[in-house]
Amino acid sequence: MLDSLLAVGGLVLLRDSVEWEGRSLLKALVKKAALRGEQVHVLGCEVSEEEFREGLGADANSRLLYHDLFRDPLSWSEPGTAVPGGPLGALRAMCRKTGPSPATVALDSLSWLLFHIPCVTLCQALHALSQQSVHPGDNSPVEKVCVLGLLHEELLGPGPMGALSTLAHTEVTLSGKTGRTSASILYRRPQQRAAQQTWWFSVLPDFSLDLHEQLPLPSELRPGPHTTQVDPTTHLTFNLHLSKKEREARDSLTLPFQFSSEKQQALLHPVLGQKTGRIFYEPDAFDDVDPEDPDDDLDI
């Protein structure tokens, strides 16, 4: 699962919620990329550098290039020590790599960045960052930059969520039940149909991933040869099916709004001497009927 997320490249959205946090999965992906020998840039906005590095291990931490926006994002307490250009400058600074090896960029988090950078500007920066390619050599394949963005979807409206979702190459939506976490992964390949997978997993204390099982998609679920089909109408208090006699009685019934031939003949050829209905109206004492001014009683 981790290898497939990092191998796709481009922008990978990790969508978490209050019930199912996604920073542990982000740190597991960062550790995996660092141990693979990649250069990893981390833009820390919501937690301190010490808290983010905790539990990753010395080998992974030695390959992390941390850009700290949590301690002093606007350079108020220590002028001159903050990243030039603020959050947007820090995001653009991570594009400059010193080596030809593949790179992974972790943003913790995109929700924080959206509160400090306009959505259009952030999307342009993410697009430029995720579309970069690393050329290890003339005859080597092109390696893409993988951008991991943690996103708290409950803090955002439908506009920013839709923009980031359209920009993403991969979306990971975290959910679960009874204490078990599931990741619904949506892959978008250029000129290919979107593919989806769902995994049950747990993040271990050393931020390695323990995969439990892969769930089939709803379209892949098929009843087995020995599976008994349950009739959902068995225990209803009313009957959804009609018997043969009930169906014949329903078909022979003439509805009141149907204009039958008998009604048509009765209207076209009335019977002589048959009394027709008439309406008798006697004006009331409060009626003010004036043919010259019919709206006289409206007090206009």
XYZ file of C-alpha atoms in Angstrom:
300
model
C 0.000 0.000 0.000
C 2.760 2.491 0.930
C 4.810 1.613 -2.129
C 1.841 2.119 -4.440
C 1.078 5.556 -2.971
C 4.669 6.755 -3.287
C 5.238 5.231 -6.712
C 2.374 7.055 -8.408
C 3.899 10.499 -7.855
C 2.050 13.777 -8.169
C -0.232 15.099 -5.462
C -1.505 12.572 -2.903
C -4.307 13.833 -0.638
C -4.655 12.250 2.802
C -8.183 13.179 3.881
C -8.772 12.648 7.572
C -11.455 13.653 10.078
C -11.897 14.170 13.809
C -12.578 10.463 14.354
C -9.769 9.173 12.100
C -6.569 11.242 12.156
C -4.185 11.048 9.209
C -0.865 12.366 10.580
C 0.216 8.852 11.593
C -0.252 7.635 8.019
C 1.613 10.716 6.745
C 4.561 9.935 9.022
C 4.502 6.295 7.904
C 4.741 7.419 4.268
C 7.522 9.880 5.118
C 9.501 7.170 6.894
C 9.004 4.749 4.014
C 10.234 7.308 1.484
C 13.259 8.227 3.636
C 14.302 4.598 4.113
C 14.078 4.106 0.347
C 16.850 6.671 -0.044
C 14.725 9.554 -1.239
C 15.251 13.135 -0.222
C 12.245 14.081 1.906
C 11.092 17.651 2.521
C 8.616 18.258 5.336
C 6.700 21.516 5.694
C 5.557 21.497 9.324
C 2.720 23.874 10.192
C 0.529 22.288 12.874
C 2.972 20.463 15.177
C 6.510 21.140 16.280
C 9.525 19.598 14.581
C 10.317 17.532 17.680
C 6.801 16.065 17.742
C 6.865 15.234 14.042
C 10.279 13.551 14.189
C 9.371 11.535 17.275
C 9.221 7.813 16.568
C 10.618 7.939 13.016
C 14.072 6.666 13.971
C 17.554 8.021 13.365
C 17.898 6.670 9.820
C 14.689 8.321 8.623
C 15.272 11.588 10.496
C 18.743 11.969 8.975
C 17.154 12.187 5.508
C 14.465 14.707 6.447
C 14.830 18.339 5.447
C 12.409 20.100 7.783
C 10.904 23.511 7.012
C 9.476 24.814 10.277
C 6.441 27.101 10.075
C 5.032 26.033 13.434
C 7.463 27.818 15.766
C 7.395 31.291 14.197
C 5.416 31.367 10.932
C 5.458 35.184 10.512
C 8.871 35.903 12.106
C 7.432 37.943 14.966
C 9.502 36.641 17.885
C 12.804 36.169 16.031
C 13.045 38.470 12.996
C 15.183 37.129 10.197
C 14.952 33.467 11.204
C 11.698 32.605 9.452
C 11.520 31.211 5.942
C 11.669 34.093 3.425
C 8.350 34.716 1.757
C 6.223 33.149 4.485
C 4.257 29.940 3.858
C 4.187 30.425 0.083
C 7.929 31.108 0.008
C 8.548 27.955 2.036
C 6.416 25.940 -0.364
C 8.329 27.260 -3.368
C 11.690 26.795 -1.634
C 11.110 23.045 -1.417
C 11.244 22.872 -5.206
C 15.003 23.418 -5.105
C 16.699 20.044 -4.709
C 20.416 19.490 -4.455
C 20.606 15.956 -5.817
C 19.187 13.978 -8.741
C 17.446 11.398 -6.545
C 13.629 11.212 -6.354
C 12.039 13.513 -3.815
C 8.998 13.387 -1.558
C 7.350 16.505 -0.148
C 5.105 16.234 2.934
C 2.736 19.101 3.766
C 1.390 19.127 7.324
C -1.121 20.398 6.537
C -2.914 21.726 3.461
C -5.761 22.946 5.674
C -3.352 25.240 7.541
C -1.893 26.519 4.267
C -5.353 27.338 2.923
C -5.924 29.650 5.895
C -2.782 31.633 4.971
C -2.596 31.316 1.169
C -5.408 31.959 -1.331
C -6.812 28.751 -2.780
C -5.916 29.650 -6.379
C -2.326 30.536 -5.451
C -1.914 27.343 -3.418
C -3.286 25.177 -6.235
C -0.872 26.785 -8.704
C 2.067 26.137 -6.383
C 0.987 22.525 -5.794
C 0.568 21.953 -9.513
C 4.042 23.324 -10.247
C 5.542 21.265 -7.417
C 3.817 17.981 -8.313
C 4.573 18.297 -12.038
C 8.341 18.489 -11.505
C 10.458 15.617 -12.780
C 13.856 14.462 -11.589
C 16.214 13.287 -14.331
C 18.790 10.959 -12.742
C 20.668 10.495 -16.027
C 20.386 10.624 -19.761
C 19.362 6.980 -20.143
C 17.477 6.629 -16.840
C 13.699 6.831 -16.460
C 12.165 10.083 -15.273
C 11.238 10.145 -11.594
C 8.337 12.337 -10.470
C 8.081 14.282 -7.260
C 5.522 12.887 -4.813
C 3.647 15.530 -2.799
C 1.853 14.243 0.311
C -0.781 16.655 1.573
C -2.632 16.118 4.850
C -6.133 17.562 4.544
C -8.698 18.063 7.318
C -11.796 18.025 5.138
C -14.145 19.056 7.954
C -12.472 22.483 8.084
C -12.927 23.263 4.398
C -15.866 24.158 2.221
C -16.894 22.428 -1.008
C -14.975 24.930 -3.176
C -11.418 24.292 -1.873
C -12.169 20.584 -1.454
C -13.281 20.292 -5.076
C -10.254 22.222 -6.354
C -7.756 20.074 -4.456
C -9.598 16.885 -5.381
C -9.422 17.783 -9.072
C -5.712 18.539 -8.755
C -4.830 15.308 -6.934
C -3.450 12.207 -8.638
C -4.364 10.024 -5.639
C -6.912 10.492 -2.846
C -6.828 8.552 0.417
C -9.970 8.900 2.545
C -9.612 7.593 6.082
C -12.558 6.103 7.941
C -13.278 2.912 9.865
C -15.421 1.202 12.455
C -15.027 -0.490 15.838
C -11.519 0.862 16.288
C -10.227 -0.328 12.901
C -8.979 2.171 10.314
C -9.717 1.830 6.629
C -8.210 3.721 3.718
C -10.220 4.155 0.537
C -7.654 4.919 -2.186
C -8.657 6.469 -5.500
C -5.961 6.410 -8.210
C -6.134 8.699 -11.222
C -3.801 7.809 -14.108
C -3.400 10.006 -17.196
C -5.481 8.661 -20.083
C -6.728 5.765 -17.950
C -9.811 4.960 -15.953
C -9.734 5.720 -12.247
C -9.013 2.725 -9.992
C -10.088 2.303 -6.372
C -8.913 0.111 -3.500
C -9.880 -0.176 0.158
C -7.489 -1.422 2.837
C -7.829 -2.119 6.560
C -4.615 -1.178 8.343
C -3.063 -0.023 11.596
C -0.003 2.161 12.204
C 2.494 0.586 14.616
C 4.416 2.620 17.242
C 7.511 2.720 14.968
C 5.294 4.109 12.161
C 5.411 1.020 10.044
C 2.149 -0.135 8.505
C 0.362 -3.357 9.413
C -2.055 -4.273 6.625
C -4.950 -6.480 7.672
C -6.870 -7.122 4.483
C -7.965 -5.585 1.227
C -11.700 -5.174 0.833
C -13.319 -5.850 -2.553
C -15.140 -3.077 -4.319
C -18.966 -3.099 -4.288
C -18.957 -3.955 -7.999
C -16.780 -7.000 -7.281
C -19.098 -8.469 -4.676
C -20.881 -11.525 -6.079
C -22.973 -14.111 -4.199
C -21.360 -17.497 -3.868
C -22.825 -20.671 -5.331
C -24.140 -21.791 -1.934
C -25.365 -18.374 -0.790
C -29.082 -18.282 -0.025
C -30.925 -15.197 -1.200
C -33.197 -13.673 1.403
C -36.518 -12.242 0.233
C -36.769 -8.719 1.709
C -40.601 -8.775 1.445
C -41.060 -11.805 3.679
C -41.952 -10.123 6.967
C -43.792 -7.054 5.709
C -47.138 -6.071 7.209
C -48.582 -5.460 3.727
C -48.590 -7.414 0.507
C -46.642 -6.232 -2.512
C -47.922 -8.950 -4.829
C -51.425 -9.497 -6.230
C -53.170 -12.786 -6.777
C -54.788 -13.676 -10.089
C -58.302 -12.678 -8.907
C -57.024 -9.417 -7.438
C -55.266 -8.584 -10.697
C -58.423 -9.287 -12.744
C -60.509 -7.132 -10.400
C -58.020 -4.303 -10.707
C -57.989 -4.489 -14.508
C -61.799 -4.466 -14.745
C -62.194 -1.459 -12.483
C -63.131 1.808 -14.178
C -61.364 4.736 -12.594
C -63.352 7.937 -12.001
C -61.044 10.082 -14.116
C -61.255 7.793 -17.152
C -63.424 9.210 -19.998
C -65.204 6.024 -21.083
C -67.424 5.597 -24.128
C -70.528 5.432 -21.893
C -69.739 8.840 -20.435
C -69.099 10.242 -23.888
C -72.469 8.998 -25.217
C -74.285 10.354 -22.163
C -72.810 13.800 -22.725
C -73.386 13.890 -26.476
C -76.923 12.415 -26.440
C -78.706 13.355 -23.230
C -81.920 11.491 -22.438
C -85.124 13.489 -22.974
C -86.820 14.481 -19.770
C -83.727 13.938 -17.710
C -83.240 16.739 -15.213
C -79.984 18.619 -15.352
C -78.368 20.254 -12.366
C -78.687 23.996 -11.808
C -77.096 26.398 -9.330
C -79.280 28.932 -7.507
C -77.476 31.906 -5.981
C -79.082 34.451 -3.688
C -76.895 37.486 -2.880
C -75.997 37.954 0.756
C -76.520 41.178 2.687
C -72.775 41.857 2.686
C -72.301 41.148 -1.018
C -71.446 44.284 -2.985
C -71.946 43.340 -6.603
C -71.291 46.330 -8.840
C -70.890 45.432 -12.521
C -69.202 48.766 -13.219
C -66.665 48.405 -10.383
C -66.157 44.727 -9.460
C -63.224 45.592 -7.143
C -65.162 48.073 -5.073
C -65.141 45.832 -1.991
C -61.303 45.638 -1.892
C -60.916 49.139 -0.434
C -58.110 50.061 -2.829
